[in-house]
Coordinates of C-alpha atoms in Angstrom, one line a residue:
X41 CA 10.2 -2.3 16.8
X42 CA 10.6 1.6 17.4
X43 CA 9.8 0.8 21.1
X44 CA 12.9 -1.8 20.8
X45 CA 14.7 0.5 19.8
X46 CA 13.9 3.5 21.9
X47 CA 14.2 1.1 25.0
X48 CA 17.8 -0.1 23.5
X49 CA 19.2 3.5 23.6
X50 CA 17.9 4.3 26.6
X51 CA 19.5 1.0 28.2
X52 CA 22.8 2.6 26.7
X53 CA 22.8 5.4 27.7
X54 CA 21.8 4.2 31.5
X55 CA 24.8 2.2 31.1
X56 CA 27.3 4.7 30.1
X57 CA 26.1 7.1 32.7
X58 CA 26.6 4.0 35.4
X59 CA 29.6 3.6 34.7
X60 CA 31.0 7.7 35.2
X61 CA 28.8 7.9 38.7
X62 CA 29.6 4.2 40.0
X63 CA 33.1 3.6 38.9
X64 CA 35.6 4.1 41.7
X65 CA 38.8 5.8 42.5
X66 CA 41.2 3.2 42.8
X67 CA 44.7 3.4 43.8
X68 CA 47.3 2.3 42.2
X69 CA 46.7 -1.6 44.1
X70 CA 43.3 -2.1 42.6
X71 CA 44.2 -1.1 38.9
X72 CA 44.0 -5.3 38.1
X73 CA 40.2 -5.2 39.5
X74 CA 39.2 -1.8 38.0
X75 CA 40.7 -3.0 34.9
X76 CA 38.6 -6.4 34.7
X77 CA 35.6 -4.3 35.7
X78 CA 36.1 -1.7 32.4
X79 CA 36.7 -4.5 30.6
X80 CA 33.6 -6.2 31.7
X81 CA 31.2 -2.8 31.1
X82 CA 33.0 -2.6 27.9
X83 CA 32.1 -6.0 26.9
X84 CA 28.0 -5.2 28.4
X85 CA 28.5 -2.4 25.8
X86 CA 29.4 -4.1 23.0
X87 CA 26.8 -6.4 23.1
X88 CA 24.3 -3.7 23.7
X89 CA 25.1 -1.6 20.6
X90 CA 25.6 -4.6 18.2
X91 CA 22.0 -5.8 19.5
X92 CA 21.2 -1.7 18.7
X93 CA 22.5 -2.3 15.3
X94 CA 21.0 -5.1 14.9
X95 CA 16.9 -3.6 15.7
X96 CA 17.9 -0.7 13.4
X97 CA 19.0 -2.7 10.3
X98 CA 15.8 -4.3 10.3
X99 CA 13.8 -1.9 10.8
X100 CA 15.0 -0.5 7.5
X101 CA 13.0 -1.3 4.3
X102 CA 13.9 -4.4 2.1
X103 CA 14.8 -3.2 -1.2
X104 CA 12.5 -5.3 -4.0
X105 CA 15.0 -7.0 -6.8
X106 CA 14.8 -5.4 -9.9
X107 CA 13.4 -8.1 -12.3
X108 CA 15.2 -9.5 -15.4
X109 CA 14.4 -8.2 -18.3
X110 CA 15.5 -6.8 -22.2
X111 CA 17.3 -3.4 -22.1
X112 CA 14.4 -2.4 -23.8
X113 CA 11.8 -3.9 -21.2
X114 CA 14.4 -2.3 -18.2
X115 CA 14.7 1.4 -20.2
X116 CA 10.6 0.8 -20.4
X117 CA 10.3 0.2 -16.6
X118 CA 12.1 3.0 -15.9
X119 CA 10.5 5.2 -18.4
X120 CA 6.8 4.1 -17.0
X121 CA 7.8 4.5 -13.2
X122 CA 9.3 8.6 -14.7
X123 CA 6.0 9.3 -15.7
X124 CA 3.9 8.2 -12.7
X125 CA 5.9 10.4 -10.6
X126 CA 4.6 13.5 -12.8
X127 CA 1.1 12.0 -13.7
X128 CA -1.6 9.5 -13.2
X129 CA -1.9 7.1 -16.0
X130 CA -4.4 4.0 -16.3
X131 CA -2.6 0.8 -17.1
X132 CA -3.6 1.2 -20.7
X133 CA -3.1 5.0 -21.0
X134 CA 0.7 4.3 -19.7
X135 CA 1.4 1.4 -22.1
X136 CA -0.2 3.4 -24.7
X137 CA 2.4 6.2 -23.7
X138 CA 5.5 4.5 -23.3
X139 CA 4.7 3.1 -27.3
X140 CA 4.2 6.4 -28.3
X141 CA 7.9 7.0 -26.7
X142 CA 9.3 4.5 -29.3
X143 CA 9.2 1.0 -27.2
X144 CA 7.8 -2.5 -28.4
X145 CA 4.6 -3.7 -27.0
X146 CA 6.5 -6.0 -25.1
X147 CA 8.8 -3.5 -24.0
X148 CA 5.9 -1.3 -22.9
X149 CA 3.4 -3.8 -21.3
X150 CA 6.6 -5.3 -19.4
X151 CA 7.4 -1.6 -18.2
X152 CA 3.9 -1.2 -17.2
X153 CA 3.4 -4.9 -15.4
X154 CA 6.9 -4.1 -13.1
X155 CA 6.1 -0.4 -12.5
X156 CA 4.0 -0.7 -8.9
X157 CA 1.2 1.2 -9.4
X158 CA -2.4 1.2 -7.8
X159 CA -4.0 1.6 -10.4
X160 CA -7.4 2.8 -8.3
X161 CA -4.9 5.2 -6.1
X162 CA -4.0 6.4 -10.2
X163 CA -7.9 7.2 -10.8
X164 CA -8.2 9.2 -7.7
X165 CA -5.1 11.2 -8.9
X166 CA -6.4 11.7 -12.8
X167 CA -10.3 13.0 -11.1
X168 CA -8.6 15.1 -8.9
X169 CA -6.2 16.4 -11.3
X170 CA -9.7 16.7 -14.7
X171 CA -11.2 18.8 -11.6
X172 CA -8.2 21.0 -11.2
X173 CA -8.6 22.1 -14.8
X174 CA -12.5 22.0 -15.7
X175 CA -16.0 21.2 -14.0
X176 CA -17.3 17.8 -14.2
X177 CA -20.7 16.0 -13.2
X178 CA -19.9 12.3 -11.3
X179 CA -21.6 10.4 -14.4
X180 CA -19.2 12.8 -16.6
X181 CA -15.9 12.6 -14.7
X182 CA -16.5 8.9 -14.7
X183 CA -17.2 8.6 -18.5
X184 CA -14.0 10.5 -18.4
X185 CA -11.9 8.6 -16.9
X186 CA -12.8 5.0 -18.9
X187 CA -11.9 7.2 -22.0
X188 CA -8.7 7.4 -20.2
X189 CA -8.5 3.7 -20.3
X190 CA -9.6 3.0 -16.8
X191 CA -11.6 0.3 -16.2
X192 CA -15.5 0.8 -15.0
X193 CA -14.9 0.2 -11.1
X194 CA -11.8 2.1 -11.3
X195 CA -13.4 5.0 -12.5
X196 CA -16.5 4.9 -10.2
X197 CA -13.5 4.8 -7.8
X198 CA -11.8 7.6 -9.0
X199 CA -15.1 9.9 -9.0
X200 CA -15.6 8.5 -5.7
X201 CA -12.5 9.1 -4.3
X202 CA -12.2 12.6 -5.5
X203 CA -13.9 14.6 -3.3
X204 CA -15.7 16.9 -5.4
X205 CA -19.0 18.8 -4.4
X206 CA -21.3 18.2 -7.0
X207 CA -23.4 21.3 -6.5
X208 CA -20.1 23.5 -6.3
X209 CA -19.1 21.2 -9.9
X210 CA -22.8 22.4 -11.3
X211 CA -22.5 25.6 -10.7
X212 CA -18.8 26.0 -12.4
X213 CA -19.9 24.3 -15.2
X214 CA -23.0 26.3 -15.7
X215 CA -20.7 29.7 -15.4
X216 CA -18.4 28.2 -17.8
X217 CA -21.1 28.2 -21.0
X218 CA -22.3 31.3 -20.2
X219 CA -18.8 32.7 -20.7
X220 CA -18.9 32.1 -24.4
X221 CA -23.0 31.7 -25.2
X222 CA -26.2 32.8 -23.7
X223 CA -28.7 30.6 -21.9
X224 CA -32.1 31.4 -20.5
X225 CA -32.4 29.7 -17.1
X226 CA -34.2 26.7 -18.3
X227 CA -31.9 25.9 -21.4
X228 CA -29.1 26.1 -18.8
X229 CA -30.7 23.7 -16.5
X230 CA -31.3 21.3 -19.6
X231 CA -27.6 21.6 -20.9
X232 CA -26.4 20.7 -17.5
X233 CA -28.9 17.7 -17.4
X234 CA -27.1 16.9 -20.5
X235 CA -23.7 16.6 -19.1
X236 CA -24.5 14.2 -16.3
X237 CA -26.0 16.4 -13.5
X238 CA -29.1 15.9 -11.3
X239 CA -32.2 18.0 -11.4
X240 CA -31.5 19.4 -8.0
X241 CA -27.2 19.6 -9.3
X242 CA -28.6 21.7 -12.3
X243 CA -30.9 24.1 -11.1
X244 CA -28.2 24.1 -8.0
X245 CA -25.8 25.6 -10.7
X246 CA -28.5 28.0 -12.6
X247 CA -29.0 29.2 -9.2
X248 CA -25.7 29.9 -8.1
X249 CA -24.9 32.2 -11.8
X250 CA -27.6 34.3 -10.8
X251 CA -31.6 32.7 -12.2

């Protein structure tokens, strides 16, 4: 469609340029013929621009009609969309948040059902937001996402899609432990494994902090 619009624009430009270059300067005796020629060109341009306008209109995204609902349901829908612009939620987590705001369960469910969220995408965003503030093992992050209300499939997708380096996460977690408590190397490795890191990741974490 974009190629079609470009071709129409190019055709319009060439047509306008052709008028200026090819239109003869006529004497008064030829004025009638010149007028007919100008009218013909004008009609062609009008047709071309109408076609161009239709093509541009067809490119515009069609807005989905707003679902019918009660005042409370429609406001719950607006609230759900506003939350998703600033944070990531699971389906059940968003329902609970709307209920916390005072909406009834029916209103909250209506809002979440119609908000258009991709829950897989929401799980990935939530996983990234967790990693911005804390370190997690792969299994620990999945458990945290499930705790937030994501399904097992959504939580796994979130952990798989977050782009985490799990060795690096083990090192960060090891460092955070040592900020508050003393550990032997073996004790630190054991604690990291308890958090869900593999033996290899746990050993990497301990080595990375100087052990």
